[in-house]
Amino acid sequence: MAVEDATPTRVDHRRLERLCVQLFRCAGLSADHAGIVGAALVETDLRGVYTHGVIRLPFYVRRLQQGGDNPNPTLRIERETMATAVFDGDRAPGHVVSHHAMQLAIEKAKAAGIGYVAAKNSGHFGAAALWSMMAIEHDMIGVVWTNGPPVMAAWGGKGAAIGNNPLSLALPAQRHPPLVFDGAFSKVAGGKVRLAAKKGERVPDDWIVDAAGNPSTDPNDLPNGGALLPLGYKGYGLAVAAEALAGLLPGGAILDEIPMWFQFPGQPTRISHVMMALHIEAFSDVDHYKRRVDELIDQLRGQETAAGATEVLVPGEIEHRMVVSQRRDGVELPRNVVEDLRTLRREFGLTQDWDP
């Protein structure tokens, strides 16, 4: 893979979001759906999760153009109870499906104390934390789990057999920013390996294996028959649990029934997600709960630091700091990503230059 110019530049997040929305409109999405996806990608970059942000916009556009994702979906509830639903995304972009499915889970939690929505026939939904954090605004706990295309080896296996199936949990606090966990069950996200390839860098030898199942430091081995390594047997077990809850339960696709979304832009991915909202007041006094989350954070952050560490952090803290600084200073984007956006502008006939 050719090494691309990854020298960063700063882009105002509002201007970046307007451009993303404009490009998705040109790719065929409605104004509402383009707004959802554009805002999600920019928010992801604001949080410093660059592997799942605007860098992926060209892939999503190609999927809309080539038919893998449906630009005009009919979103529908396939079956439901007061607290649960099966939501069919009709091959819409995963960000669109996730936004509407979590909204449905929140409405159900308001009525029943818990909302559990299993969404199927979706696309890649980006960073899981975006969707779990939606619940926080309603004094709820958000839980999100997804399956995905096989990118990770099974425990004891050598080839890509299962998705790394990220999980996110978001808890509201009172004095502190929300406590937000978002992580996949491979040793590292595949996006970090692809980013290393773009930069011409090597990766640690415990991140991936090559096509023969041997540990590799060459990130280009991943798309050439290689696989991510699981986060031990526990990570592998949790990835299997995601297949059961997100894929099997609503009658969705699992394992190799899900094609690699960026390698086959003309094929539906049929990814499935779990969107769950827990209404805190159904279990506890809301203010008391938030104070207790603050106490949890304070106790963890108050621990004595280990040798070489400067502070003890809690999940979501680094991302919150990134949001504060990048809203102020602009989103940091590699120049090759900026050039990708300019290329798409020209492709869609948007003649006015875009200068970040």
Coordinates of C-alpha atoms in Angstrom, one line a residue:
M1 CA 0.0 0.0 0.0
A2 CA 1.3 3.4 -0.9
V3 CA 2.2 5.7 2.0
E4 CA -0.1 8.7 2.0
D5 CA 0.5 12.2 3.4
A6 CA -0.9 12.1 6.9
T7 CA 0.4 15.5 8.0
P8 CA -2.5 16.9 10.1
T9 CA -4.4 20.1 9.5
R10 CA -7.1 21.7 11.6
V11 CA -10.6 22.0 10.4
D12 CA -13.5 23.9 12.1
H13 CA -16.0 21.1 13.2
R14 CA -19.0 23.1 11.9
R15 CA -17.6 23.6 8.5
L16 CA -16.5 20.0 8.3
E17 CA -20.0 18.8 9.3
R18 CA -21.6 21.0 6.6
L19 CA -19.3 19.5 4.0
C20 CA -20.0 15.9 5.1
V21 CA -23.7 16.5 5.0
Q22 CA -23.4 18.1 1.5
L23 CA -21.4 15.1 0.2
F24 CA -23.9 12.6 1.6
R25 CA -26.8 14.6 0.0
C26 CA -25.0 14.3 -3.3
A27 CA -24.6 10.5 -2.7
G28 CA -28.4 10.3 -2.5
L29 CA -29.3 10.5 1.2
S30 CA -32.2 12.5 2.4
A31 CA -31.5 15.7 4.3
D32 CA -32.4 14.1 7.6
H33 CA -30.3 11.0 7.0
A34 CA -27.3 12.9 5.6
G35 CA -27.5 15.1 8.7
I36 CA -27.3 12.0 11.0
V37 CA -24.4 10.4 9.2
G38 CA -22.4 13.7 8.7
A39 CA -22.8 14.7 12.4
A40 CA -21.9 11.2 13.6
L41 CA -18.6 11.2 11.6
V42 CA -17.6 14.6 12.8
E43 CA -18.5 13.9 16.4
T44 CA -16.4 10.7 16.2
D45 CA -13.4 12.8 15.0
L46 CA -14.0 15.4 17.8
R47 CA -13.7 12.5 20.3
G48 CA -10.3 11.6 18.7
V49 CA -11.5 8.3 17.3
Y50 CA -10.1 9.1 13.9
T51 CA -10.2 5.5 12.6
H52 CA -14.0 5.7 12.6
G53 CA -14.7 9.3 11.6
V54 CA -14.4 11.3 8.4
I55 CA -11.6 9.1 7.1
R56 CA -14.3 6.6 6.3
L57 CA -16.6 8.9 4.4
P58 CA -15.4 7.9 0.9
F59 CA -16.1 4.2 1.7
Y60 CA -19.7 5.1 2.9
V61 CA -20.3 7.2 -0.3
R62 CA -19.1 4.3 -2.5
R63 CA -21.5 1.9 -0.7
L64 CA -24.4 4.3 -1.4
Q65 CA -23.3 4.7 -5.1
Q66 CA -22.8 1.0 -5.7
G67 CA -25.9 -0.3 -3.9
G68 CA -24.4 -1.9 -0.8
D69 CA -26.2 0.7 1.4
N70 CA -29.7 1.8 0.5
P71 CA -30.1 5.6 0.2
N72 CA -33.9 5.5 0.4
P73 CA -34.7 2.9 3.0
T74 CA -38.0 2.0 4.5
L75 CA -37.2 1.6 8.2
R76 CA -39.7 -0.5 10.0
I77 CA -40.5 -2.3 13.2
E78 CA -40.9 -6.0 12.5
R79 CA -42.2 -7.0 15.9
E80 CA -42.4 -5.4 19.3
T81 CA -43.6 -5.5 22.9
M82 CA -43.8 -2.6 25.4
A83 CA -40.1 -3.0 26.2
T84 CA -38.6 -4.7 23.1
A85 CA -38.5 -4.4 19.3
V86 CA -37.0 -6.0 16.2
F87 CA -36.0 -3.1 13.9
D88 CA -35.4 -3.7 10.2
G89 CA -33.0 -1.2 8.7
D90 CA -33.6 -2.1 5.1
R91 CA -29.9 -1.8 4.3
A92 CA -29.7 1.8 5.4
P93 CA -26.3 3.3 6.5
G94 CA -25.6 1.9 9.9
H95 CA -25.5 5.4 11.5
V96 CA -29.1 6.0 10.3
V97 CA -30.3 2.6 11.6
S98 CA -28.5 3.0 14.9
H99 CA -29.9 6.6 15.5
H100 CA -33.5 5.5 14.9
A101 CA -33.1 2.2 16.8
M102 CA -31.7 3.9 19.9
Q103 CA -34.4 6.6 19.7
L104 CA -36.9 3.7 19.8
A105 CA -35.2 2.1 22.8
I106 CA -35.2 5.4 24.7
E107 CA -39.0 5.8 24.1
K108 CA -39.6 2.3 25.3
A109 CA -37.5 2.8 28.4
K110 CA -39.6 5.9 29.2
A111 CA -42.7 3.7 29.3
A112 CA -41.3 0.4 30.6
G113 CA -38.1 1.3 32.4
I114 CA -36.0 -0.6 29.8
G115 CA -35.9 -0.5 26.1
Y116 CA -34.2 -3.3 24.1
V117 CA -34.1 -3.0 20.3
A118 CA -32.4 -5.5 18.1
A119 CA -31.7 -3.9 14.7
K120 CA -30.9 -6.0 11.6
N121 CA -30.2 -5.4 7.9
S122 CA -28.0 -2.5 8.8
G123 CA -24.6 -1.1 7.7
H124 CA -21.4 -0.3 9.5
F125 CA -22.4 2.1 12.3
G126 CA -19.1 3.7 13.1
A127 CA -18.2 4.2 16.7
A128 CA -20.5 2.5 19.2
A129 CA -20.2 5.2 21.8
L130 CA -22.2 7.7 19.7
W131 CA -25.3 5.5 20.1
S132 CA -24.9 4.6 23.8
M133 CA -24.4 8.2 24.7
M134 CA -27.8 9.2 23.2
A135 CA -29.4 7.6 26.3
I136 CA -27.5 9.9 28.7
E137 CA -29.4 13.0 27.6
H138 CA -32.6 11.3 28.9
D139 CA -31.1 10.3 32.3
M140 CA -30.7 6.8 31.0
I141 CA -27.8 4.2 30.8
G142 CA -27.1 3.3 27.2
V143 CA -25.8 -0.1 26.1
V144 CA -24.8 -0.9 22.5
W145 CA -23.4 -4.1 21.0
T146 CA -22.9 -5.1 17.4
N147 CA -21.7 -7.9 15.2
G148 CA -19.8 -7.4 12.0
P149 CA -17.8 -9.1 9.2
P150 CA -15.2 -11.7 10.1
V151 CA -12.0 -9.8 10.9
M152 CA -10.8 -11.7 13.9
A153 CA -9.4 -15.2 14.4
A154 CA -11.3 -17.6 16.6
W155 CA -9.4 -18.7 19.8
G156 CA -7.0 -21.3 18.5
G157 CA -7.8 -20.6 14.8
K158 CA -5.7 -18.8 12.2
G159 CA -8.1 -17.2 9.7
A160 CA -10.6 -14.4 10.1
A161 CA -13.7 -16.2 11.5
I162 CA -15.7 -13.7 13.5
G163 CA -16.2 -9.9 13.9
N164 CA -14.5 -8.1 16.8
N165 CA -18.0 -7.0 17.8
P166 CA -17.6 -3.8 19.8
L167 CA -19.5 -3.0 23.0
S168 CA -20.3 0.4 24.5
L169 CA -21.7 1.4 27.8
A170 CA -22.5 5.0 28.8
L171 CA -23.4 6.2 32.3
P172 CA -24.4 9.8 33.2
A173 CA -22.7 11.5 36.1
Q174 CA -23.4 14.8 37.9
R175 CA -20.1 16.6 38.5
H176 CA -18.0 14.7 36.0
P177 CA -18.4 14.0 32.3
P178 CA -20.2 10.8 31.5
L179 CA -18.5 7.4 32.0
V180 CA -18.3 5.9 28.5
F181 CA -16.7 2.6 27.5
D182 CA -16.3 1.7 23.9
G183 CA -14.2 -1.2 22.8
A184 CA -13.9 -4.2 20.5
F185 CA -12.8 -7.6 21.5
S186 CA -9.7 -7.9 19.3
K187 CA -6.3 -6.8 20.6
V188 CA -6.8 -3.6 18.5
A189 CA -9.4 -2.1 16.2
G190 CA -8.9 -3.0 12.5
G191 CA -9.0 0.8 11.7
K192 CA -5.7 1.3 13.6
V193 CA -4.0 -1.4 11.5
R194 CA -5.3 0.2 8.3
L195 CA -4.2 3.7 9.5
A196 CA -0.7 2.2 10.1
A197 CA -0.7 0.9 6.6
K198 CA -1.6 4.4 5.2
K199 CA 1.3 5.9 7.2
G200 CA 3.8 3.2 6.2
E201 CA 4.3 2.1 9.8
R202 CA 4.7 -1.4 11.3
V203 CA 2.4 -2.7 14.0
P204 CA 3.2 -4.7 17.2
D205 CA 3.5 -8.4 16.6
D206 CA 0.6 -9.3 18.8
W207 CA -2.0 -7.3 16.8
I208 CA -2.5 -9.5 13.7
V209 CA -1.6 -12.7 12.0
D210 CA -0.8 -13.3 8.3
A211 CA -2.6 -15.6 6.0
A212 CA -0.6 -18.6 7.3
G213 CA -1.6 -17.7 10.9
N214 CA 1.9 -16.4 11.8
P215 CA 2.3 -13.2 13.9
S216 CA 3.0 -10.2 11.6
T217 CA 4.2 -6.6 12.0
D218 CA 3.1 -5.8 8.4
P219 CA -0.3 -4.1 8.5
N220 CA -0.8 -5.0 4.8
D221 CA -1.1 -8.6 5.8
L222 CA -4.5 -7.9 7.4
P223 CA -6.5 -7.4 4.1
N224 CA -4.5 -10.1 2.4
G225 CA -5.9 -13.1 4.2
G226 CA -4.7 -12.1 7.7
A227 CA -6.8 -11.6 10.8
L228 CA -6.9 -9.6 14.0
L229 CA -6.0 -11.5 17.2
P230 CA -8.7 -11.7 19.8
L231 CA -8.3 -10.1 23.2
G232 CA -7.5 -13.5 24.7
Y233 CA -10.1 -16.3 25.1
K234 CA -12.3 -13.8 27.0
G235 CA -12.4 -11.4 24.1
Y236 CA -13.3 -14.2 21.8
G237 CA -16.0 -15.4 24.1
L238 CA -17.6 -12.0 24.3
A239 CA -17.5 -11.7 20.5
V240 CA -19.4 -14.9 20.3
A241 CA -22.0 -13.5 22.8
A242 CA -22.5 -10.5 20.5
E243 CA -23.3 -12.9 17.6
A244 CA -25.9 -14.5 19.8
L245 CA -27.6 -11.4 21.0
A246 CA -27.2 -9.0 18.1
G247 CA -27.3 -11.5 15.2
L248 CA -29.2 -14.6 16.1
L249 CA -31.9 -13.2 18.3
P250 CA -33.5 -10.9 15.7
G251 CA -33.0 -13.3 12.9
G252 CA -30.0 -11.4 11.4
A253 CA -26.8 -12.4 9.7
I254 CA -23.8 -13.9 11.5
L255 CA -20.2 -14.6 10.9
D256 CA -19.3 -15.1 7.2
E257 CA -22.9 -14.2 6.1
I258 CA -21.7 -10.6 6.6
P259 CA -19.3 -9.4 3.8
M260 CA -16.5 -7.0 4.5
W261 CA -18.2 -3.6 4.1
F262 CA -15.3 -1.6 2.6
Q263 CA -14.0 -4.4 0.3
F264 CA -17.4 -5.2 -1.3
P265 CA -19.2 -1.8 -1.6
G266 CA -21.9 -3.3 -3.8
Q267 CA -23.0 -6.0 -1.3
P268 CA -25.4 -5.5 1.6
T269 CA -23.6 -6.1 4.9
R270 CA -26.7 -7.1 6.9
I271 CA -25.0 -6.2 10.2
S272 CA -27.1 -6.4 13.4
H273 CA -26.9 -4.2 16.5
V274 CA -28.3 -4.2 20.0
M275 CA -29.6 -0.8 21.3
M276 CA -30.6 -0.8 25.0
A277 CA -31.6 2.0 27.2
L278 CA -32.2 1.7 31.0
H279 CA -34.3 4.4 32.6
I280 CA -32.4 5.2 35.9
E281 CA -35.6 6.3 37.7
A282 CA -37.0 2.8 37.3
F283 CA -34.2 1.5 39.5
S284 CA -33.0 4.4 41.7
D285 CA -33.3 8.1 42.4
V286 CA -31.6 9.8 39.4
D287 CA -29.6 12.4 41.4
H288 CA -28.5 9.8 43.9
Y289 CA -27.3 7.5 41.1
K290 CA -25.4 10.3 39.4
R291 CA -23.7 11.2 42.7
R292 CA -22.7 7.5 43.1
V293 CA -21.2 7.5 39.6
D294 CA -19.2 10.6 40.6
E295 CA -18.0 8.7 43.7
L296 CA -17.0 5.8 41.5
I297 CA -15.0 8.1 39.3
D298 CA -13.4 9.9 42.2
Q299 CA -12.3 6.7 43.9
L300 CA -10.7 5.3 40.7
R301 CA -9.0 8.6 39.8
G302 CA -7.7 8.9 43.3
Q303 CA -5.7 5.7 43.1
E304 CA -1.9 6.0 43.4
T305 CA -0.3 6.0 40.0
A306 CA 2.0 3.2 38.9
A307 CA 5.6 3.8 37.8
G308 CA 5.7 5.7 34.6
A309 CA 2.0 6.8 34.7
T310 CA 1.1 10.4 35.3
E311 CA -2.6 9.9 36.2
V312 CA -5.4 7.3 36.6
L313 CA -8.1 7.7 34.0
V314 CA -11.6 6.4 33.6
P315 CA -13.3 5.3 30.4
G316 CA -14.3 8.2 28.2
E317 CA -12.1 10.7 29.9
I318 CA -9.6 11.1 27.1
E319 CA -12.3 11.4 24.5
H320 CA -14.1 14.1 26.5
R321 CA -10.8 16.1 26.7
M322 CA -10.4 15.7 23.0
V323 CA -13.9 17.1 22.3
V324 CA -13.2 20.2 24.4
S325 CA -9.9 20.9 22.8
Q326 CA -11.0 20.2 19.2
R327 CA -14.2 22.2 19.4
R328 CA -12.0 25.1 20.4
D329 CA -9.0 24.5 18.1
G330 CA -10.5 22.6 15.2
V331 CA -10.6 18.9 14.3
E332 CA -7.3 17.4 13.4
L333 CA -7.4 15.7 10.0
P334 CA -4.6 14.1 8.0
R335 CA -4.0 16.0 4.8
N336 CA -4.7 12.9 2.7
V337 CA -8.2 12.8 4.3
V338 CA -8.7 16.5 3.4
E339 CA -7.7 15.7 -0.2
D340 CA -10.2 12.8 -0.3
L341 CA -12.9 15.2 0.6
R342 CA -11.8 17.6 -2.1
T343 CA -11.8 14.8 -4.6
L344 CA -15.3 13.9 -3.8
R345 CA -16.4 17.5 -4.1
R346 CA -15.0 17.6 -7.6
E347 CA -16.5 14.3 -8.5
F348 CA -20.0 15.6 -7.5
G349 CA -19.4 18.8 -9.5
L350 CA -19.1 21.1 -6.5
T351 CA -16.9 23.7 -8.1
Q352 CA -16.4 26.1 -5.2
D353 CA -13.1 25.2 -3.5
W354 CA -13.1 24.0 0.0
D355 CA -10.3 25.3 2.1
P356 CA -10.1 24.0 5.7

